[in-house]
PDB file of C-alpha atoms in Angstrom:
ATOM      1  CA  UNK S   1     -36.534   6.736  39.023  1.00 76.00           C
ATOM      2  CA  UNK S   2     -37.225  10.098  40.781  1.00 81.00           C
ATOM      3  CA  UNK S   3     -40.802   9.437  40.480  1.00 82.00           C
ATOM      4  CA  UNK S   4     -40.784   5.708  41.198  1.00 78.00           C
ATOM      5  CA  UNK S   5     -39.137   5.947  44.702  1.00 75.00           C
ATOM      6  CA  UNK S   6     -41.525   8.863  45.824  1.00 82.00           C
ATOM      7  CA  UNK S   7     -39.281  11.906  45.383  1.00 82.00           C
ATOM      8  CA  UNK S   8     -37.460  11.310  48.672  1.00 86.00           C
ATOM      9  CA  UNK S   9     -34.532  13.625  49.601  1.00 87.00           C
ATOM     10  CA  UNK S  10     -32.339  11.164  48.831  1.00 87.00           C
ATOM     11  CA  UNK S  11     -33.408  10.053  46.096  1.00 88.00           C
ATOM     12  CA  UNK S  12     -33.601  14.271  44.516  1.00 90.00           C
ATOM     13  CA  UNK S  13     -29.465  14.303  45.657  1.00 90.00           C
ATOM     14  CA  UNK S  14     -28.761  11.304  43.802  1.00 89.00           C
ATOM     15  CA  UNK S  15     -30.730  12.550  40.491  1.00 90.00           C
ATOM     16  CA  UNK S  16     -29.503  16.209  40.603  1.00 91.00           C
ATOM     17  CA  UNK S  17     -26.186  14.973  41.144  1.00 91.00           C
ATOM     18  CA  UNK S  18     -26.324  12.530  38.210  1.00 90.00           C
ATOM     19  CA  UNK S  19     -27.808  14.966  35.913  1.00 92.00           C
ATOM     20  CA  UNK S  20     -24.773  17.566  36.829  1.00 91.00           C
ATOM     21  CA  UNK S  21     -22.143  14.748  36.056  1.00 90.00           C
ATOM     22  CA  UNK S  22     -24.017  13.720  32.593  1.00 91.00           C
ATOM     23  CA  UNK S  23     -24.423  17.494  31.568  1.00 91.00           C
ATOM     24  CA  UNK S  24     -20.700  17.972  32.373  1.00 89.00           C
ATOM     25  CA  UNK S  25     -19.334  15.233  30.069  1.00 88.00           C
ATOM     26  CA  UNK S  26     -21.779  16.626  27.441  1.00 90.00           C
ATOM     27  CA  UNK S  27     -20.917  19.634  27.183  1.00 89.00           C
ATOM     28  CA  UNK S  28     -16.843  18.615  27.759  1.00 87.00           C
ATOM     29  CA  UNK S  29     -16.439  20.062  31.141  1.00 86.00           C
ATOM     30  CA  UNK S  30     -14.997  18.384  33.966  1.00 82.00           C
ATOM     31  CA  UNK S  31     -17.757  18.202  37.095  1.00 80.00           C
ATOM     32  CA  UNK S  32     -16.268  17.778  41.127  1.00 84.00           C
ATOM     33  CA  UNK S  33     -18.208  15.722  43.700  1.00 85.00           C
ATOM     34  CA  UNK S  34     -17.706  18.140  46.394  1.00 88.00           C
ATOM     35  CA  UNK S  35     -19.411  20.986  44.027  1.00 89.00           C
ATOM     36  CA  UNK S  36     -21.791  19.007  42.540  1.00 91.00           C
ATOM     37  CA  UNK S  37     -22.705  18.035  46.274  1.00 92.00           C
ATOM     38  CA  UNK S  38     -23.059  21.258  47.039  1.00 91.00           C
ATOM     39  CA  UNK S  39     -24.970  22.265  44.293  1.00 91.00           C
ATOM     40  CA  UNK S  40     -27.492  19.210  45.215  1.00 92.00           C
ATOM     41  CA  UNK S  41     -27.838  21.086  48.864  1.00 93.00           C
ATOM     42  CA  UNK S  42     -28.746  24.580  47.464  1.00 93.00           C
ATOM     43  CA  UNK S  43     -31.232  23.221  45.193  1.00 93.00           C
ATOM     44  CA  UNK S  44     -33.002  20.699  47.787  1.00 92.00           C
ATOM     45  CA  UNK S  45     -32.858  23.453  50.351  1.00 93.00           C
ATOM     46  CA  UNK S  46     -34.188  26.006  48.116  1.00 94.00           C
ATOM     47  CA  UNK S  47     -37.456  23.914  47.129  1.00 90.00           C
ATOM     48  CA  UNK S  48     -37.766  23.454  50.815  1.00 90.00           C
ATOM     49  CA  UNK S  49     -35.605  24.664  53.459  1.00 91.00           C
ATOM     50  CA  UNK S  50     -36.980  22.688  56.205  1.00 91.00           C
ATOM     51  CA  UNK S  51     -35.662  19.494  53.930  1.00 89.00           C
ATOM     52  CA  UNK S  52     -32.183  19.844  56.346  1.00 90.00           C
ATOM     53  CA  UNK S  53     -34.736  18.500  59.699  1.00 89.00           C
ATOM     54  CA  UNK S  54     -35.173  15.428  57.502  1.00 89.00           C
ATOM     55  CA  UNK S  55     -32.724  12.010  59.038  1.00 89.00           C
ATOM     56  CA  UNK S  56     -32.878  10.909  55.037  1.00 88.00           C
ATOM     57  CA  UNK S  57     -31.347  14.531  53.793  1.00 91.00           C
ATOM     58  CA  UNK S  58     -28.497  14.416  56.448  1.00 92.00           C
ATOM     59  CA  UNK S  59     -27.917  10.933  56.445  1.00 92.00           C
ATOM     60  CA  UNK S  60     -27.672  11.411  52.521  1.00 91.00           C
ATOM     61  CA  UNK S  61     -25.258  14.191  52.312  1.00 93.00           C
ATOM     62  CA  UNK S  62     -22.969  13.301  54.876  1.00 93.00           C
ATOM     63  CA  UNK S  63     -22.503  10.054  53.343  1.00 91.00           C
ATOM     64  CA  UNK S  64     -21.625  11.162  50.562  1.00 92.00           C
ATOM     65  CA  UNK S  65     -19.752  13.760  51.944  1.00 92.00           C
ATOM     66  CA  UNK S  66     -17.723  11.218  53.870  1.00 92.00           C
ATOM     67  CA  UNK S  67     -17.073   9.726  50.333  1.00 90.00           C
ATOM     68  CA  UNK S  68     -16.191  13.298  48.820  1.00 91.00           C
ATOM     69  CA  UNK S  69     -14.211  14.428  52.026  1.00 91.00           C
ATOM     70  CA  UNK S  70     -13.094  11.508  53.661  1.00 90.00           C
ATOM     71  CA  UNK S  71     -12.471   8.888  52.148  1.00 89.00           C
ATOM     72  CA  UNK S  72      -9.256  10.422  50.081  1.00 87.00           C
ATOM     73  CA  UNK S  73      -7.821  11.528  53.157  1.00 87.00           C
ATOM     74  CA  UNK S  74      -8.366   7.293  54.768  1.00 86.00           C
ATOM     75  CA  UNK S  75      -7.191   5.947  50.873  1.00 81.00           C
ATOM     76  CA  UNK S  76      -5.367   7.672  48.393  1.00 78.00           C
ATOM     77  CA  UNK S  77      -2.544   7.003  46.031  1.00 74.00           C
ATOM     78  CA  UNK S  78       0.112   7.555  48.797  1.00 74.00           C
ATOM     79  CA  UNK S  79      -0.914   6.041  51.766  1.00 75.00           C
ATOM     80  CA  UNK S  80      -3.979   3.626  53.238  1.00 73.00           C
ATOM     81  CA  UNK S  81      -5.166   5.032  56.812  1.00 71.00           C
ATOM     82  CA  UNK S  82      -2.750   7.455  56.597  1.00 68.00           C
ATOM     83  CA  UNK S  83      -0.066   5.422  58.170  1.00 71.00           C
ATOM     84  CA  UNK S  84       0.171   2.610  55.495  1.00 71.00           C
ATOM     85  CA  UNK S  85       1.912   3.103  52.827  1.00 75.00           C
ATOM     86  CA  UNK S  86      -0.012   2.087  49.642  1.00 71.00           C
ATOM     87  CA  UNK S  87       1.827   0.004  47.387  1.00 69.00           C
ATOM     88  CA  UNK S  88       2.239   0.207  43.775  1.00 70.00           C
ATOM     89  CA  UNK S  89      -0.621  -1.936  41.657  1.00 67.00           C
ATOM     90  CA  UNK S  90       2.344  -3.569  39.163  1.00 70.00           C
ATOM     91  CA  UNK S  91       3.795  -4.921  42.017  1.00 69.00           C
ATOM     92  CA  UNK S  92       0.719  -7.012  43.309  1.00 69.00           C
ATOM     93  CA  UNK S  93       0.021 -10.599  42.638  1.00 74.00           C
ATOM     94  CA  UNK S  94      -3.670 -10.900  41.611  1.00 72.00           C
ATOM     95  CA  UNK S  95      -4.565 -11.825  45.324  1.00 76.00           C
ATOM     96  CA  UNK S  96      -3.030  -8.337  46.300  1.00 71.00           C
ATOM     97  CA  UNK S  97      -5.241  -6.864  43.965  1.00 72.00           C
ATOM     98  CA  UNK S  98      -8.450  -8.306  45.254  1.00 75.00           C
ATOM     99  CA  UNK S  99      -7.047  -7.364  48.679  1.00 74.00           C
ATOM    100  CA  UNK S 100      -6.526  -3.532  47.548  1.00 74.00           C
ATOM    101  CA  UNK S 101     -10.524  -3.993  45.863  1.00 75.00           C
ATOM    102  CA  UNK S 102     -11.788  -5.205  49.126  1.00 75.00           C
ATOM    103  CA  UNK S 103      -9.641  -2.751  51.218  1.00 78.00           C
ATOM    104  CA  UNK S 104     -10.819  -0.428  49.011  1.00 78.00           C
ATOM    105  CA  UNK S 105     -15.055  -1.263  49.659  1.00 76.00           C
ATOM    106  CA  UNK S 106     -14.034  -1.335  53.285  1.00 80.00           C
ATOM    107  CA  UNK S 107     -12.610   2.057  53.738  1.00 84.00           C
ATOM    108  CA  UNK S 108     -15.300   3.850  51.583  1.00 83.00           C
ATOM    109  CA  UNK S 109     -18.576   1.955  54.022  1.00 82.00           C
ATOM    110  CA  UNK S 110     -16.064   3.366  56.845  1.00 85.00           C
ATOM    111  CA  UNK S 111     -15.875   6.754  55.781  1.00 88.00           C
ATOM    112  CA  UNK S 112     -20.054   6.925  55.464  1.00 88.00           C
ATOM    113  CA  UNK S 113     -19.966   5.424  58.645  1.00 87.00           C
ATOM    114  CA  UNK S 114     -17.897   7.660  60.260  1.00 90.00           C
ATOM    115  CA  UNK S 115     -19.317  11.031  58.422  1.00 92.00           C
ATOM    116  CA  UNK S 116     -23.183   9.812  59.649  1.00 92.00           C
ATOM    117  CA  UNK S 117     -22.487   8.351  63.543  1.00 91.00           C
ATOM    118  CA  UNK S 118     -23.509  10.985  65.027  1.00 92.00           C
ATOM    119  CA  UNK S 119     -26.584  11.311  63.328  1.00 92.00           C
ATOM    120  CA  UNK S 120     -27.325   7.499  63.535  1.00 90.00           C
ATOM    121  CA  UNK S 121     -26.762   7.544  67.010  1.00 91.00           C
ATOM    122  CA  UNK S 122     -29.247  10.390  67.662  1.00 90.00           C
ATOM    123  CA  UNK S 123     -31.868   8.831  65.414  1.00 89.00           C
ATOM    124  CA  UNK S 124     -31.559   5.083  66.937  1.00 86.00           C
ATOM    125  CA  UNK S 125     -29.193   5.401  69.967  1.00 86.00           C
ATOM    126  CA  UNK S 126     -27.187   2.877  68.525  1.00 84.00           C
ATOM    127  CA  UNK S 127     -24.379   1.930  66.306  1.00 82.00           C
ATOM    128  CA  UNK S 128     -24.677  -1.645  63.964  1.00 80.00           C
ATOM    129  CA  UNK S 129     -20.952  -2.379  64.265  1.00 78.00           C
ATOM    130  CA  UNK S 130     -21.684  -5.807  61.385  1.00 80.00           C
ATOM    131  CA  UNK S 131     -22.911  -3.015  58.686  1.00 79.00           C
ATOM    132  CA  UNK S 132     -19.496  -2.429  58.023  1.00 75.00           C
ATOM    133  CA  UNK S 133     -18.922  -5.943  56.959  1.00 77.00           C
ATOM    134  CA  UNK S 134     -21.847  -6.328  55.313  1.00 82.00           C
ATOM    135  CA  UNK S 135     -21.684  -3.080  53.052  1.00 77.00           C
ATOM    136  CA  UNK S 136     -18.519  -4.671  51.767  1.00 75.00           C
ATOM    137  CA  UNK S 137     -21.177  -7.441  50.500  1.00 81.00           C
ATOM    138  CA  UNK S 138     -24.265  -5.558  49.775  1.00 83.00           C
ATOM    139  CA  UNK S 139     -23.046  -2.919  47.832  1.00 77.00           C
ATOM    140  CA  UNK S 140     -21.420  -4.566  44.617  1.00 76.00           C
ATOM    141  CA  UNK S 141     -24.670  -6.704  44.581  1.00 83.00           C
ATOM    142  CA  UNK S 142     -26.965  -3.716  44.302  1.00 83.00           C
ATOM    143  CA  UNK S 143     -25.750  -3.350  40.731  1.00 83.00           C
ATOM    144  CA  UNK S 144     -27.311  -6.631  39.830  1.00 87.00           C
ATOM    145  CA  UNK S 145     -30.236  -5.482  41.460  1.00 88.00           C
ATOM    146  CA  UNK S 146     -30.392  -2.944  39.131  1.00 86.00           C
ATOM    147  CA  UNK S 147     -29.417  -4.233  36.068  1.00 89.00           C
ATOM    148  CA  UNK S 148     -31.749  -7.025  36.796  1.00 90.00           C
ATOM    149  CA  UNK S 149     -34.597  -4.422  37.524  1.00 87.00           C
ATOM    150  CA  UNK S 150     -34.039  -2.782  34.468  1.00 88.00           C
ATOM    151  CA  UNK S 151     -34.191  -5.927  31.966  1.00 90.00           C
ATOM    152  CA  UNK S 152     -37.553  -6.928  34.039  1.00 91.00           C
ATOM    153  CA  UNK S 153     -38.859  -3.672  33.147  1.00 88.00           C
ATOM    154  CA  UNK S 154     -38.213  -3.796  29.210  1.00 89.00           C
ATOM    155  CA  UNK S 155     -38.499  -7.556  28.946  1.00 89.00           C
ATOM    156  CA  UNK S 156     -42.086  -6.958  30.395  1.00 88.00           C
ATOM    157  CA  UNK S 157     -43.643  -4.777  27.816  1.00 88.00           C
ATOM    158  CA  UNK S 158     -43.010  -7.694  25.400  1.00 87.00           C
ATOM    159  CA  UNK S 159     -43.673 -10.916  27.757  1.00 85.00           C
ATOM    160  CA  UNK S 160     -43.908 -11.761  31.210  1.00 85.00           C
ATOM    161  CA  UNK S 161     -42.220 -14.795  30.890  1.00 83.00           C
ATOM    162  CA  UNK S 162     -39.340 -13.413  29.890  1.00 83.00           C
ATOM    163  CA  UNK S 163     -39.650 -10.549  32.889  1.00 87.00           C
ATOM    164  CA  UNK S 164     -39.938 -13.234  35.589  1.00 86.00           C
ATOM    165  CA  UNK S 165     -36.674 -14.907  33.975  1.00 86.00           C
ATOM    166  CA  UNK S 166     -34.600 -11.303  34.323  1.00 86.00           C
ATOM    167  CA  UNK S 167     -36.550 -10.552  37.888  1.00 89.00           C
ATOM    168  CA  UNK S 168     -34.988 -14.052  38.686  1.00 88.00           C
ATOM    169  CA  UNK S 169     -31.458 -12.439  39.391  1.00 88.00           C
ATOM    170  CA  UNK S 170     -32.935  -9.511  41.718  1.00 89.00           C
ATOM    171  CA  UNK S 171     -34.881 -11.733  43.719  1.00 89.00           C
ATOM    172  CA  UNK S 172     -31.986 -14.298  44.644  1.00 91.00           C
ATOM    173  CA  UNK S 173     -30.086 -11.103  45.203  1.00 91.00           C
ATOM    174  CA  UNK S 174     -32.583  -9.449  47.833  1.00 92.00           C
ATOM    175  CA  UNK S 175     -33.442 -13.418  49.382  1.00 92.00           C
ATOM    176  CA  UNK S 176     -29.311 -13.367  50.227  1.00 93.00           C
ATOM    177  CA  UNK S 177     -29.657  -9.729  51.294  1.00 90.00           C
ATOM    178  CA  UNK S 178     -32.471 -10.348  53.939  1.00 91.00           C
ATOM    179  CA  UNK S 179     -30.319 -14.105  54.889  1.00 91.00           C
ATOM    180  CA  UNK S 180     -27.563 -11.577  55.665  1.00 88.00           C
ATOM    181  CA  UNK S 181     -29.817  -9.596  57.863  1.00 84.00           C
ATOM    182  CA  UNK S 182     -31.245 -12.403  59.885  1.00 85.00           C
ATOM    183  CA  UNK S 183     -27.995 -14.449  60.044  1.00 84.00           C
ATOM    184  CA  UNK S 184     -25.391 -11.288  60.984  1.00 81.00           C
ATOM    185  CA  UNK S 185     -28.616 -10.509  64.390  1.00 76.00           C
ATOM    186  CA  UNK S 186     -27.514 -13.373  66.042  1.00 77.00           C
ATOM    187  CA  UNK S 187     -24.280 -12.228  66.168  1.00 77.00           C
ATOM    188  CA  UNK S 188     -23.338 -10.805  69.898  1.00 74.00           C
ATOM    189  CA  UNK S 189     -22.080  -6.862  69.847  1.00 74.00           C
ATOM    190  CA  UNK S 190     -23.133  -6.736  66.372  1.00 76.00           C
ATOM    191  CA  UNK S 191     -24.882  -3.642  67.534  1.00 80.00           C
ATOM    192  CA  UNK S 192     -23.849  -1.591  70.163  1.00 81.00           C
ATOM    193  CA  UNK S 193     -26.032   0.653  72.369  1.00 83.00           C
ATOM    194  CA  UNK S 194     -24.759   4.326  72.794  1.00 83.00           C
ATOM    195  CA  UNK S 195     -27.689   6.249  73.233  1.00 85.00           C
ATOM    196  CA  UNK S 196     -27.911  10.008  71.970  1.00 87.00           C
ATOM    197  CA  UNK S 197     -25.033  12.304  72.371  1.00 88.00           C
ATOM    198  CA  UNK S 198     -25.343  15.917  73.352  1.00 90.00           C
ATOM    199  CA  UNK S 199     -25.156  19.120  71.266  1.00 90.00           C
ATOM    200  CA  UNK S 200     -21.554  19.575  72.503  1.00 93.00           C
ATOM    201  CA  UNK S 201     -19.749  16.072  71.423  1.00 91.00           C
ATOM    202  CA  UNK S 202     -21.378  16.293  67.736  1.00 92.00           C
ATOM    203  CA  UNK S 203     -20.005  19.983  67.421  1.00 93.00           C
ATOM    204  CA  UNK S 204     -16.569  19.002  68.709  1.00 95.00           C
ATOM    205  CA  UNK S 205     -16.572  15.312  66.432  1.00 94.00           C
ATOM    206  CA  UNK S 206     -17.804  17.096  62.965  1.00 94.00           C
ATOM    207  CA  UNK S 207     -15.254  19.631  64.091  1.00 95.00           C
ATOM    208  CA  UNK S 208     -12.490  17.847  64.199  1.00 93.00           C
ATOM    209  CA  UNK S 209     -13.481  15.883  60.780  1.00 92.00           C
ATOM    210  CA  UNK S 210     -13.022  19.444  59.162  1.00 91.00           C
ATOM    211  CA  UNK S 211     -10.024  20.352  60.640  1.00 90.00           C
ATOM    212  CA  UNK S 212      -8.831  16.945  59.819  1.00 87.00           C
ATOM    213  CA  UNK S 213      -9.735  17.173  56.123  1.00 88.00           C
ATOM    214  CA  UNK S 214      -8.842  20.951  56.135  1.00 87.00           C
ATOM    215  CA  UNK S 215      -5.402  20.512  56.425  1.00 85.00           C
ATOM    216  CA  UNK S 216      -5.092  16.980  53.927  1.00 83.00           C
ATOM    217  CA  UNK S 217      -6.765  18.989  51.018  1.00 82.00           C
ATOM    218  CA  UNK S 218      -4.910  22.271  51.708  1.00 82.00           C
ATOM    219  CA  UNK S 219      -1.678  20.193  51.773  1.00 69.00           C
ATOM    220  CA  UNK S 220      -1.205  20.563  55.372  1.00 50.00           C
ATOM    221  CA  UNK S 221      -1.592  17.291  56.682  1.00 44.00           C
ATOM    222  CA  UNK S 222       1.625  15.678  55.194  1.00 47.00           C
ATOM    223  CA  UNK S 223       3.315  15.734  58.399  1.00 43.00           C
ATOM    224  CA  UNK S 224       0.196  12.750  59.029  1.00 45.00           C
ATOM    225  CA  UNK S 225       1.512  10.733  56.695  1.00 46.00           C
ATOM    226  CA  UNK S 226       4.448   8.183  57.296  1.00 42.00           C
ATOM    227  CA  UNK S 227       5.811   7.942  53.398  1.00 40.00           C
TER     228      UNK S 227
END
């Protein structure tokens, strides 16, 4: 896969990460996103250190950093945006369920989104407001893109018929993807123009997302949370 997607940064996260979480279970260890994250940054910055000027290595890391970081302190088994009080799964109807699932997809896109702003607004100058919704959509579906890739790929080393019937499911999958795209840009303030902040305003924002998850994981923050 590494190979196949021309050893991007983000790609080489992804992998190393994998490989730490499948080495862990082999060997009956326990592995931790925020180590094996770290771990990933070492690595990529020891091959090359100039990797951390590239918008694909920060974008990567600090999204999943906001998932790491973040998004426990936004959703956990207490309390949903902090002030919400989360309530117990045995008590919800199946509707409630799929509400909690979709809340779920919703607060995880927002906590990428909110870990890599300031980098997409120094990049582009903008901010897509509609990739939040459409995250919520897109992302399940990639695992069909996948899974679809994957049978394509075996079913072709024995007939192509058979690869063009699995490549079917990918296809309708990316055709809805790029509807998405064209339907959700005609959409007004679906993107909203920003331009670049300064040096100052991205020190003080990532600052304050420390301090903020500082004090939830060092047990700190309670006084946040309404139970």
């Amino acid at each position: 896969y590494l190979c196949m997607t021309g050893n991007s940064v983000s790609a080489s996260r992804a992998v190393i990460m994998l490989l730490v979480f499948i080495a862990a279970d082999v060997l009956g260890r326990t592995s931790d996103g925020a180590n094996t994250l770290g771990l990933a940054v070492v690595i990529l910055l020891w091959v090359n250190p100039y990797s951390i000027l590239n918008t694909g290595f920060q974008m990567s890391f600090l999204a999943m950093a906001g998932i790491v970081f973040l998004r426990p302190v936004l959703y956990n088994e207490d309390n949903i945006l902090v002030f919400i009080k989360r309530p117990e799964e045995k008590e919800l109807s199946l509707l409630g369920l799929i509400a909690v699932k979709v809340l779920d997809g919703i607060i995880t896109g927002l906590s990428v989104q909110i870990a890599t702003l300031p980098v997409m607004l120094v990049t582009s100058g903008q901010f897509a407001v509609i990739s939040l919704i459409l995250n919520i959509i897109v992302i399940p579906l990639m695992s069909v893109v996948m899974i679809s890739g994957i049978f394509t790929g075996l079913a072709g080393m024995v007939s192509l018929d058979a690869a063009y019937l699995f490549a079917g499911a990918s296809e309708l999958t990316l055709d809805f993807f790029e509807w998405l795209c064209r339907m959700s840009s005609h959409f007004k303030k679906a993107v909203i123009v920003t331009g670049c902040p300064d040096s100052t305003q991205i020190i003080i924002y990532y600052l304050v997302l420390t301090v903020w998850c500082g004090m939830y994981f060092c047990d700190l923050g309670s006084f946040l949370h309404i139970t």
